[in-house]
Coordinates of C-alpha atoms and ligand atoms in Angstrom, one line a residue:
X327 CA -55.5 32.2 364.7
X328 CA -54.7 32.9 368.1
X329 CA -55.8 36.7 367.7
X330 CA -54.0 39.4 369.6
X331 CA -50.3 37.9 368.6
X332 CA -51.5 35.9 365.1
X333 CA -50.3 32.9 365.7
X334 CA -51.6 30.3 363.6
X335 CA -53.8 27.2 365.2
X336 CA -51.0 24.8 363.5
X337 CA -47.2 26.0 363.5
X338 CA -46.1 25.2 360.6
X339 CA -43.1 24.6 358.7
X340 CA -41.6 26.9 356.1
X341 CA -40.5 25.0 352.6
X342 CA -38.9 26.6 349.8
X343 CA -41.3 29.6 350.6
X344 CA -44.4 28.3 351.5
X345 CA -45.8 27.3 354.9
X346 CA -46.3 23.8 355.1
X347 CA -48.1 21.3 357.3
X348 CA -45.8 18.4 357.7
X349 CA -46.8 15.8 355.0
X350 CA -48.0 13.0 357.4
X351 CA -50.1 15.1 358.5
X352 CA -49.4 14.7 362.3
X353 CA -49.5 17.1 365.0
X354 CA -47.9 17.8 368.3
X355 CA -49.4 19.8 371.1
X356 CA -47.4 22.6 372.7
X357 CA -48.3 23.2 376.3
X358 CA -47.4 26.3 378.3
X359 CA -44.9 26.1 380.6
X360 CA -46.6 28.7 382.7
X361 CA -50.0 26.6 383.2
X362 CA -49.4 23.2 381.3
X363 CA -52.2 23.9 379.1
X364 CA -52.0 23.5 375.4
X365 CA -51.4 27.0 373.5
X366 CA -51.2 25.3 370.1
X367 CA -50.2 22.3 368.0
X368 CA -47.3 22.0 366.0
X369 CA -46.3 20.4 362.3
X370 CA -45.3 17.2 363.5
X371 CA -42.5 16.7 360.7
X372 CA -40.4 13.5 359.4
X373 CA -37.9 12.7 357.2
X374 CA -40.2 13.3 354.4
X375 CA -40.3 16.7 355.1
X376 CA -36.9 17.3 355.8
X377 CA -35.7 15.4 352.3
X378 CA -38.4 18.4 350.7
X379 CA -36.6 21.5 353.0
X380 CA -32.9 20.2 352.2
X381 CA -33.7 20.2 348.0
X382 CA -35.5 23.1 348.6
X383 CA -32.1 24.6 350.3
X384 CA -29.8 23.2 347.7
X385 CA -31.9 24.6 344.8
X386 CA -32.1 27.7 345.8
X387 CA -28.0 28.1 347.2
X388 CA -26.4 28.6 344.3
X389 CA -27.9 31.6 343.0
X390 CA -27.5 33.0 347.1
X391 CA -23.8 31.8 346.5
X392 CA -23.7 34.2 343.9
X393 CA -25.3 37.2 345.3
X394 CA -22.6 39.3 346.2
X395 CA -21.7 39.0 349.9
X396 CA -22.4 42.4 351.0
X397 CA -26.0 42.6 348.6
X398 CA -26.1 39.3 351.4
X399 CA -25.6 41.3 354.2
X400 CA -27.8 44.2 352.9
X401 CA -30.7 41.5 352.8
X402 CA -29.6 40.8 356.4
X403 CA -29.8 44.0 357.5
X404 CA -33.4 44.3 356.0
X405 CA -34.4 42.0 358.2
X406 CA -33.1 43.2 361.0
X407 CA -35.2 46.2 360.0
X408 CA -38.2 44.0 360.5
X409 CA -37.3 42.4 363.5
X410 CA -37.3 45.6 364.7
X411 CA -40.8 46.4 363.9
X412 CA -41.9 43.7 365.2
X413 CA -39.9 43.2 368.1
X414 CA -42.9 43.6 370.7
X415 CA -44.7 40.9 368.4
X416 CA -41.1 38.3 368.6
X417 CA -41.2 38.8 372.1
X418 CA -44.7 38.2 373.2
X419 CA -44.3 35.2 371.6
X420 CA -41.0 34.1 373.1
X421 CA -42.7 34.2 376.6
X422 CA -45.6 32.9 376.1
X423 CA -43.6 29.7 374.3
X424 CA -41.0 29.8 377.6
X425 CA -42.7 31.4 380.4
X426 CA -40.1 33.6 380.9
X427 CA -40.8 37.4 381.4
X428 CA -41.9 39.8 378.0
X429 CA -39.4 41.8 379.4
X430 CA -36.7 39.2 379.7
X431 CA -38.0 37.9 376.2
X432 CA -37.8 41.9 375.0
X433 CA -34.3 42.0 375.8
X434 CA -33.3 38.4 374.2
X435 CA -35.2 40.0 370.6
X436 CA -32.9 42.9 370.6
X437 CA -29.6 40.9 371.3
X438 CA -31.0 38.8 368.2
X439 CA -31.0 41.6 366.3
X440 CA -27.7 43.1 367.1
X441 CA -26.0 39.6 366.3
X442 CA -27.8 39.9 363.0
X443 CA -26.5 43.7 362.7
X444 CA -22.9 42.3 363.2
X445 CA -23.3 39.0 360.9
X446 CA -25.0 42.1 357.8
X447 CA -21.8 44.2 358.4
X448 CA -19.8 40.8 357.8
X449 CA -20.5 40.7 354.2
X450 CA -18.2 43.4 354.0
X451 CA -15.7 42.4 355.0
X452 CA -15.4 38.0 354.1
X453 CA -11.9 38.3 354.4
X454 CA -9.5 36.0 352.7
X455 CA -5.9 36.3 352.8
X456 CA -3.3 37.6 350.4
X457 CA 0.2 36.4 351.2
X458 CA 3.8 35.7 349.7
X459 CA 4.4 32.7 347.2
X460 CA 7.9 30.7 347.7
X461 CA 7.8 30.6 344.3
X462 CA 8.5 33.5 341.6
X463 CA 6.0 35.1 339.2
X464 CA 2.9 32.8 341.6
X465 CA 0.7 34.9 343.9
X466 CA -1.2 33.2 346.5
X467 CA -4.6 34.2 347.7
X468 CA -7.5 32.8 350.0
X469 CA -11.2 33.0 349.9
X470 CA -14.1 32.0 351.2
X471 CA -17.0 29.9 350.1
X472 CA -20.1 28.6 351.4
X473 CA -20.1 24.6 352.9
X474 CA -23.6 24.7 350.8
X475 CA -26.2 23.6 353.0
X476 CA -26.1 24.1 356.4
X477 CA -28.6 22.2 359.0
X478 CA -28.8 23.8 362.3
X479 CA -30.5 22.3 365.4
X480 CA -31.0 24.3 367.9
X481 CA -32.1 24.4 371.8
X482 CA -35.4 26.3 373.8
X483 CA -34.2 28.1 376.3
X484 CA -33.2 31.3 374.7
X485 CA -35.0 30.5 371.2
X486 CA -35.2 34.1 369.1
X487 CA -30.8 34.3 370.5
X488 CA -30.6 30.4 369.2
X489 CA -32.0 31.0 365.6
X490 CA -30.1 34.6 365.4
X491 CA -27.0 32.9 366.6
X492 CA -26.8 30.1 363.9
X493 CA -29.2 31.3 360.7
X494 CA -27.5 34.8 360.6
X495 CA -23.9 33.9 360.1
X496 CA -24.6 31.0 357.6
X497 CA -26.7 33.1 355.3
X498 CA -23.8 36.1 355.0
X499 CA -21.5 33.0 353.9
X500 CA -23.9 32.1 351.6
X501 CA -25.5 28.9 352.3
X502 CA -28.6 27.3 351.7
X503 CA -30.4 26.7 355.6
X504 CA -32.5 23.7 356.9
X505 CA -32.9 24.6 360.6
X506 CA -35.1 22.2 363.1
X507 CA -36.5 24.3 365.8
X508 CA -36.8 23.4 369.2
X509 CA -40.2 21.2 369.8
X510 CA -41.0 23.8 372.7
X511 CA -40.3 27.0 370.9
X512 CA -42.1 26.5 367.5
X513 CA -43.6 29.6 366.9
X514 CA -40.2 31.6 367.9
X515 CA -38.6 30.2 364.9
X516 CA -42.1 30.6 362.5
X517 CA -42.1 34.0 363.1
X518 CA -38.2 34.7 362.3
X519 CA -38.9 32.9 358.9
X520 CA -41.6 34.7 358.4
X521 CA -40.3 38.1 358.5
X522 CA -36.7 36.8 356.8
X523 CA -39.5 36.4 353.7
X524 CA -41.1 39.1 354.0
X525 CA -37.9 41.0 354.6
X526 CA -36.8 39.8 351.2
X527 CA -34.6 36.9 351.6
X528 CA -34.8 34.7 348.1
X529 CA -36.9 32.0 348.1
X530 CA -35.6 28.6 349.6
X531 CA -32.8 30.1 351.3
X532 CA -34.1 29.6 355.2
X533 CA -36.3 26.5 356.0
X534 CA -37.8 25.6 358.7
X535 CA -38.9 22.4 359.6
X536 CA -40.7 21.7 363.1
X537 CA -40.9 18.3 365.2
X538 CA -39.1 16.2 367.8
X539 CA -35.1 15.5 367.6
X540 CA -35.7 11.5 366.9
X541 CA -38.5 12.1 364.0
X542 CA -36.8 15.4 362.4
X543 CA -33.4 16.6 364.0
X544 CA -31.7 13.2 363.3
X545 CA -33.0 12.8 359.7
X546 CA -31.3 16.2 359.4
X547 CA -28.2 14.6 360.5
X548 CA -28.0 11.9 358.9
X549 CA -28.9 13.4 355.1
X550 CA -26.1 13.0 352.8
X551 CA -27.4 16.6 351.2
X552 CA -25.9 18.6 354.4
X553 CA -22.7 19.7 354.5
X554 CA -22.2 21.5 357.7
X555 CA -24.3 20.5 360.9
X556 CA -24.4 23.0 363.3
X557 CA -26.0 21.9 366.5
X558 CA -27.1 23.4 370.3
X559 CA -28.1 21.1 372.6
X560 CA -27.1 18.3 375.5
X561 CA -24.1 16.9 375.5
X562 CA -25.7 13.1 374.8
X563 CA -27.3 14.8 371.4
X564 CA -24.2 16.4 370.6
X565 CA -21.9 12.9 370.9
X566 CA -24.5 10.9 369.1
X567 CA -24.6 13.7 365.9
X568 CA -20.6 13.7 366.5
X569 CA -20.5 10.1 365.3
X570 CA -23.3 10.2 362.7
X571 CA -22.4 13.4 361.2
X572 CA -18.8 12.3 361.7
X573 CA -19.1 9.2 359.7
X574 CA -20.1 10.4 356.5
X575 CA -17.6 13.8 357.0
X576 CA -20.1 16.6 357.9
X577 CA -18.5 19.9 359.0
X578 CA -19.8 19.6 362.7
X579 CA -20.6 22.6 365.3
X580 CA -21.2 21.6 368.6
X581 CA -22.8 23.8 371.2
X582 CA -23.2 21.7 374.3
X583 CA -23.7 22.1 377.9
X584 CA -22.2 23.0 380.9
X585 CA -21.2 22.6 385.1
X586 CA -20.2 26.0 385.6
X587 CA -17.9 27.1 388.6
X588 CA -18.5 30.5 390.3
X589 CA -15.3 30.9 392.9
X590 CA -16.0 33.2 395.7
X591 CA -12.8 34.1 397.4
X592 CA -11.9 35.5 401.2
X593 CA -11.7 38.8 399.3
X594 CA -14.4 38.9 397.4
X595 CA -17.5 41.7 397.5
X596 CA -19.8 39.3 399.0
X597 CA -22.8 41.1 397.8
X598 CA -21.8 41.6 394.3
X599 CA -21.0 37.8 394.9
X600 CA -24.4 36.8 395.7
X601 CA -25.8 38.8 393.1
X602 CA -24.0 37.5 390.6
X603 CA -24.6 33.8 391.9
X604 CA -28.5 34.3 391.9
X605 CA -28.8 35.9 388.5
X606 CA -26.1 33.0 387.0
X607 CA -27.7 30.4 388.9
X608 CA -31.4 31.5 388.5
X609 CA -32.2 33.9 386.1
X610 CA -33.9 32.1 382.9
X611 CA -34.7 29.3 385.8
X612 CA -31.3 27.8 384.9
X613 CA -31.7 27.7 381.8
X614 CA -28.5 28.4 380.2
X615 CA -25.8 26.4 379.1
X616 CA -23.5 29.4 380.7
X617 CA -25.7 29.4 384.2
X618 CA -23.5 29.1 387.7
X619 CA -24.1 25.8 389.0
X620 CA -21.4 25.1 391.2
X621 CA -20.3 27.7 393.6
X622 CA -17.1 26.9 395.4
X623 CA -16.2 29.5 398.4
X624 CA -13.2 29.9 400.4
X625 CA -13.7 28.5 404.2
X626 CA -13.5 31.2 405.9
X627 CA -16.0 33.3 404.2
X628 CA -18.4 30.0 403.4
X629 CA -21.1 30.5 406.2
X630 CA -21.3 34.5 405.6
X631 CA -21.6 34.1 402.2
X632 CA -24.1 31.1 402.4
X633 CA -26.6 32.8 405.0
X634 CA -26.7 36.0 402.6
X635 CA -27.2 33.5 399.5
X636 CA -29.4 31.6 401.1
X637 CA -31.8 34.9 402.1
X638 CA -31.1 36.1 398.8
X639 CA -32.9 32.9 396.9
X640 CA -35.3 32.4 399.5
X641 CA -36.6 36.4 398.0
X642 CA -36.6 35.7 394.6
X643 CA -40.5 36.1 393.2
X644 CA -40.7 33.1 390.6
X645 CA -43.6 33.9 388.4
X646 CA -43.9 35.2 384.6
X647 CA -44.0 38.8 385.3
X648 CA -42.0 41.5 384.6
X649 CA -41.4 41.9 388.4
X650 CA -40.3 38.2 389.0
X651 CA -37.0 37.3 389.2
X652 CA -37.5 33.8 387.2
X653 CA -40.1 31.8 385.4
X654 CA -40.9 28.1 385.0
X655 CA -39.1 25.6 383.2
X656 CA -39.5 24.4 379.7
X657 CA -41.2 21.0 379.9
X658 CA -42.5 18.6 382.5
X659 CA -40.0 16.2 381.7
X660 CA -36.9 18.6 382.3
X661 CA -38.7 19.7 385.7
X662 CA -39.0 15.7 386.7
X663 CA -35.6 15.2 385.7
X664 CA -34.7 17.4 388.2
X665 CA -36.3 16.7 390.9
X666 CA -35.4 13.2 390.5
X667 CA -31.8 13.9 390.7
X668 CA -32.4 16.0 393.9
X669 CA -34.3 13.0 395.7
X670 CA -31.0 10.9 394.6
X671 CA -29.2 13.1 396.0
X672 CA -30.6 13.5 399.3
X673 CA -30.3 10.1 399.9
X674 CA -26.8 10.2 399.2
X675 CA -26.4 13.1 402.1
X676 CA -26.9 16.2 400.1
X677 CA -28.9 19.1 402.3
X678 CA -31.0 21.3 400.6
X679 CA -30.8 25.1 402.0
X680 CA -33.5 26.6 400.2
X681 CA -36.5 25.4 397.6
X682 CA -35.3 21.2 396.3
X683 CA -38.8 20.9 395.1
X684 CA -41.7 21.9 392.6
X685 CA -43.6 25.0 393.2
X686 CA -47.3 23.7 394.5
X687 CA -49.1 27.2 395.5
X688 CA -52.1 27.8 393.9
X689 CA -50.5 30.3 391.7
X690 CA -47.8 28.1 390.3
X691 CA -49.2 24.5 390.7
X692 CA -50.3 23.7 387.1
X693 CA -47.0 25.1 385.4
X694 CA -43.7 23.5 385.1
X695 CA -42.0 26.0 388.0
X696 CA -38.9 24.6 390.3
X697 CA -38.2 26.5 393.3
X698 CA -34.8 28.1 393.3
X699 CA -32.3 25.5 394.8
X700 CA -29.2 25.7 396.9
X701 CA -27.6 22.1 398.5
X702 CA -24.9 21.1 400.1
X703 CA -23.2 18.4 401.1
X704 CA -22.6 16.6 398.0
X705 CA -18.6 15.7 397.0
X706 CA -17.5 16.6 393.5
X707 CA -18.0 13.5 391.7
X708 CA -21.7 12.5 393.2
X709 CA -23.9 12.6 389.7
X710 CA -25.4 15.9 390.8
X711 CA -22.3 17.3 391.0
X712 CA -21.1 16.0 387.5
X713 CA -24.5 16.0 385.3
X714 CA -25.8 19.3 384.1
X715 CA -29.6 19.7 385.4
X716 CA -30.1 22.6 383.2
X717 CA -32.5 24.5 385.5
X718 CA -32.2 26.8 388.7
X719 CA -30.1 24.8 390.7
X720 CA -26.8 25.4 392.6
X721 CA -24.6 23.4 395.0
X722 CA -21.9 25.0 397.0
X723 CA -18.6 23.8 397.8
X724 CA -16.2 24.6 400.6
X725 CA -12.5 25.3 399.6
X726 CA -9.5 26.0 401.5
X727 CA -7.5 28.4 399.8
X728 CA -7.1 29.2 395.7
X729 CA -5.3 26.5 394.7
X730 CA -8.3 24.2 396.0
X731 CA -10.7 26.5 394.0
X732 CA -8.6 26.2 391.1
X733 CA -8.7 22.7 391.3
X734 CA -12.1 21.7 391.9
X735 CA -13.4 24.3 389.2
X736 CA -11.4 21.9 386.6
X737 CA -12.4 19.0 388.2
X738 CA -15.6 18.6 385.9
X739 CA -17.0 16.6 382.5
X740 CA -17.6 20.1 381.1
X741 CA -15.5 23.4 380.3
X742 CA -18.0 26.0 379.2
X743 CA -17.7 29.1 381.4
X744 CA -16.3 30.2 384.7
X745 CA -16.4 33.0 386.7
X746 CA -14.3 34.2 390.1
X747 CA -15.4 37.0 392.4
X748 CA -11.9 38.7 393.9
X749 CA -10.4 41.9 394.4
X750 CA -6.8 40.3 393.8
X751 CA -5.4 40.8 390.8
X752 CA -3.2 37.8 390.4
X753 CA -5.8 35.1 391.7
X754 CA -7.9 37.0 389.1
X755 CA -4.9 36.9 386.2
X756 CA -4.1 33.1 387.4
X757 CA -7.8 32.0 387.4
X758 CA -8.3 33.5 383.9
X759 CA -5.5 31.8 382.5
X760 CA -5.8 28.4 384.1
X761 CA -9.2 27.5 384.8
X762 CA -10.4 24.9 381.8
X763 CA -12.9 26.4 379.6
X764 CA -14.4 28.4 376.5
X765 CA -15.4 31.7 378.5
X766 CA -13.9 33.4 381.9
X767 CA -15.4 36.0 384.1
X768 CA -14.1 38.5 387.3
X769 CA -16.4 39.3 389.1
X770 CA -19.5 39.0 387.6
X771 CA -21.6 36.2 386.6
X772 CA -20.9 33.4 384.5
X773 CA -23.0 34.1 381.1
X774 CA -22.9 37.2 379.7
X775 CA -21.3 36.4 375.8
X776 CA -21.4 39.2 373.0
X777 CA -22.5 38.9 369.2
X778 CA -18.9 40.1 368.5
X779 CA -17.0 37.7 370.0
X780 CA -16.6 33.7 370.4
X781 CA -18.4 31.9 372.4
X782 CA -17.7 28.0 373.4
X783 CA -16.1 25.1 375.2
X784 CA -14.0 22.5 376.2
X785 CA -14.1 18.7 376.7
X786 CA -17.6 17.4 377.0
X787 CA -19.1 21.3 376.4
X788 CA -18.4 21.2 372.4
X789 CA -15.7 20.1 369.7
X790 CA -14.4 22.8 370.0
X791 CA -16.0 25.3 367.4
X792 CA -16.9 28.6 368.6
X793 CA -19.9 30.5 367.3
X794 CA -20.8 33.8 367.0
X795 CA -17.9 36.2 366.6
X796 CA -16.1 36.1 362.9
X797 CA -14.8 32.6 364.6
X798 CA -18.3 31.3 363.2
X799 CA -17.8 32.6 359.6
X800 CA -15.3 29.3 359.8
X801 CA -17.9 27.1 360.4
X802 CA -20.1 28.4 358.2
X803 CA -17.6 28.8 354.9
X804 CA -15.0 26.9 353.3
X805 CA -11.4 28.6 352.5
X806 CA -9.7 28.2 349.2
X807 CA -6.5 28.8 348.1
X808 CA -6.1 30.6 344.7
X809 CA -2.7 30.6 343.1
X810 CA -2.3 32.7 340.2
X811 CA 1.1 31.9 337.5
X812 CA 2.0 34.9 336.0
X813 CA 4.1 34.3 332.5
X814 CA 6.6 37.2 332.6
X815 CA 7.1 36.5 328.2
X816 CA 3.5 37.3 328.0
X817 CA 3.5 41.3 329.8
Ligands
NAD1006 P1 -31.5 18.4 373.5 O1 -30.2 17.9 373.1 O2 -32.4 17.3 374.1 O3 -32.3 19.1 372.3 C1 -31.7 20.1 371.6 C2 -32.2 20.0 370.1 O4 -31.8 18.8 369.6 C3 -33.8 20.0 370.0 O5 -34.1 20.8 368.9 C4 -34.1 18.6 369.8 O6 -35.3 18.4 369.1 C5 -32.9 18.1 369.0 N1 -32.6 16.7 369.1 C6 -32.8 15.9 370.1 N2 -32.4 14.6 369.8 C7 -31.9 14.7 368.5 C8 -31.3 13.7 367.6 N3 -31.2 12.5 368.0 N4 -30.9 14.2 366.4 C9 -31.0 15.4 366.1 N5 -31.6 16.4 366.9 C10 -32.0 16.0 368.1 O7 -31.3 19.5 374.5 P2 -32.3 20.3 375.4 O8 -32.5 19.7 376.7 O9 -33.5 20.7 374.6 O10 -31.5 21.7 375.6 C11 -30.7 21.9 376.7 C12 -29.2 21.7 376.4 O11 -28.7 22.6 375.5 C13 -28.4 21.8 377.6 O12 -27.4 20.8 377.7 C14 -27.7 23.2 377.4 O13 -26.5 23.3 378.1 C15 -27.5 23.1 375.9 N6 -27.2 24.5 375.4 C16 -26.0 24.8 375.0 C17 -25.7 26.1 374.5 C18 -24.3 26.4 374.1 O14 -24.1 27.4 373.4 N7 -23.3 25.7 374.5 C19 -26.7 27.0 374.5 C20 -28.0 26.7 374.9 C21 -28.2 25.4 375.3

């Protein structure tokens, strides 16, 4: 055991109670993203082991099922309880998995735990409908029921807020769970099921099972045992699971990514402008489905606002302290990825204004860090422009007037969030209400979603589900319509 934080030497998986190895037998190694070296090894888990978690998910459902909903959401609340207590423990581990800060980490724990609060108050009140019948003496009702087993798959970057967001709300509807963690945040999701158990929650309910997307997420998919598929991830996992899942009928939830435009108008506070572009842009390195990648800013303001945006990112501290301002990346492979896409576009005529590279100091060398990067000079359909890099990243764009912004915020794949920084109330009302996506900001940055409402997007960003918010309670249950005959010769 890695002492101080008890991790174990192997993450394992969690099956119908009991913390497995995977049944191959294999292992993957999980490196830091801070120095690259290996912090511990991981169940390396297969379809095997996913056919065991399912059963163990559909066994145990039924008798969840008929738990009363709000003895559910007491359950819930329990182990919200014990998140609590060992919040400082959830969070140590979140950074050290993702580099980030402890206390960016500390803060990600407690929104966990507050979407769990608001999914344990839910079992009070599963509301179905009563309404009128067209006929006489028949009274129509709705309620809801669990799918039955729910697979989630879920993303690294904010992994304590990915497990919260998705296992929460399908347990209060009553489902059995399968959820594949992230291959970079093992532990995060060990150490929820953990303390779901020994919070109390029956036997079998929550599984986890660890490994890579190909070997374990797409077995998940693909199993006829699964009846809603709930996933967070790129837009190119999302599309294949759309068709797979799609084929054999699946309830599908798609979380997917984003190009998200931050307007910046002749008007605007240009210092609450640049803050809000560095911490959209940077903070979490990027790494947010919700993060400001393009900025678009009116002419006449563009080289004011550059040159303070441009000193402002050139004084972020990149490091995984409390005091820095961003961490690494997640992988090696996600850090390559972008820096490939940077070289591309430099030879296409993009200008880099600060960082465009990896992080070689001493201090940073060995660990997956990307300097905070602003370009320019790309047009809006170069790939760079149009393919989410999912890191910290931004390109600006020069506009003429609003109608321009307007027009080259919607001019994108995605439709996630958007944000635009004015002290003009109707630019602000006719942004809101015509810019193309799930999630719309004034002036402040473009993340920021709360347990209580929906969160999700348009055209390549989702299917158009939206999770959390009572919106996911529809993804997670089924409605049925009761009609009751009442004989008025038998009163
Ligand atoms: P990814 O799609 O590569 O992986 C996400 C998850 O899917 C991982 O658990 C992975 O193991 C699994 N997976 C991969 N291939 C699979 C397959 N064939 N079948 C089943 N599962 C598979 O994404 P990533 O690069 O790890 O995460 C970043 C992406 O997630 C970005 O696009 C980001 O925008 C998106 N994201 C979206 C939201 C949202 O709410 N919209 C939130 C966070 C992240």
């Amino acid at each position: 055991m890695t002492k101080q934080l008890q991790i174990p030497e192997v993450i394992p998986n969690w099956i119908d109670g009991k913390q497995t190895i995977a049944l191959g037998g294999e292992v993957f190694e999980k490196l830091s993203p801070h120095n690259g070296e290996n912090i511990y090894e991981v169940a390396r888990s297969r379809a095997e082991d996913i056919e065991k978690a399912v059963a163990a998910a559909k066994n145990s459902q039924s008798a969840w099922e008929d738990t009363p909903a709000v003895q559910r959401g007491n359950i819930l609340h329990q182990i919200c309880n014990a998140l609590e207590q060992q919040q400082t423990e959830i969070a140590h581990i979140v950074a050290l998995e993702t580099g980030k800060s402890y206390k960016e980490a500390l803060g990600e724990t407690g929104g966990a735990i507050a979407l769990g609060r608001f999914f344990a108050g839910e079992g009070q009140r599963l509301y179905g409908r009563t309404t009128t019948s067209g006929a006489e003496n028949k009274y129509a009702s709705t309620v809801r029921q669990p799918c039955g087993v729910a697979g989630l798959i879920i993303a690294a970057n904010t992994p304590i807020a990915n497990v919260a967001w998705k296992v929460f709300p399908a347990l209060i509807c009553g489902n059995g769970v399968v959820l594949k963690a992230a291959e970079d945040t093992p532990a995060t999701a060990w150490i929820f099921a953990k303390i779901a158990h020994e919070a109390g929650l029956p036997t079998g309910i929550l599984n986890v099972v660890q490994g890579y997307g190909i070997e374990a997420g797409a077995p998940l998919v693909e199993h006829e045992g699964v009846d809603v598929v709930s996933f967070t991830g790129s837009t190119k996992v999302g599309r294949w699971i759309a068709e797979v899942a799609g084929k054999r009928l699946a309830k599908i939830s798609l979380e997917l990514g984003g190009k998200n435009p931050l307007v910046v108008c002749d008007d605007a506070d240009l210092d609450n402008a640049v803050k809000w572009v560095c911490l959209s842009a940077f903070s979490n390195a990027g790494q947010r489905c919700a993060s400001g990648s393009r900025i678009i800013i009116f002419d006449s303001v563009y080289e004011e606002f550059k040159s303070r945006l441009v000193k402002a990112t050139k004084a972020l501290k990149v490091g995984p302290g409390d005091t820095d301002d961003l961490g690494p990346v997640i992988n090696a492979r996600q850090l390559t990825n972008m820096i490939e896409s940077i070289e591309r576009a430099k030879k296409n005529g993009a200008q880099i204004l600060a960082g465009g590279s990896r992080l070689e100091d001493p201090e940073h060398k060995n660990g997956f860090y990307m300097a905070p990067t602003l370009i320019e000079g790309v047009e809006p359909h170069d790939e760079i422009s149009t393919c989410e890099l999912f890191g910290p990243i931004a390109i600006l764009y020069r506009v003429k007037d609003f109608h321009e912004a307007l027009h080259l915020a919607n001019d994108s794949p995605y439709g996630l969030t958007a944000s635009i920084h004015t002290r003009n109330y109707h630019r602000a009302m006719q942004f809101t209400h015509k810019v193309k996506c799930g999630v719309t900001v004034v002036n402040a940055g473009t993340y920021g979603s709360e347990p209580h409402m929906p969160f999700g997007g348009m055209r390549q960003s989702g299917n158009g589900s939206r999770e959390p918010g009572t919106e996911a309670l529809d993804i997670y249950s089924e409605l049925k319509d009761i009609y009751m005959i009442v004989d008025p010769e038998q009163i």
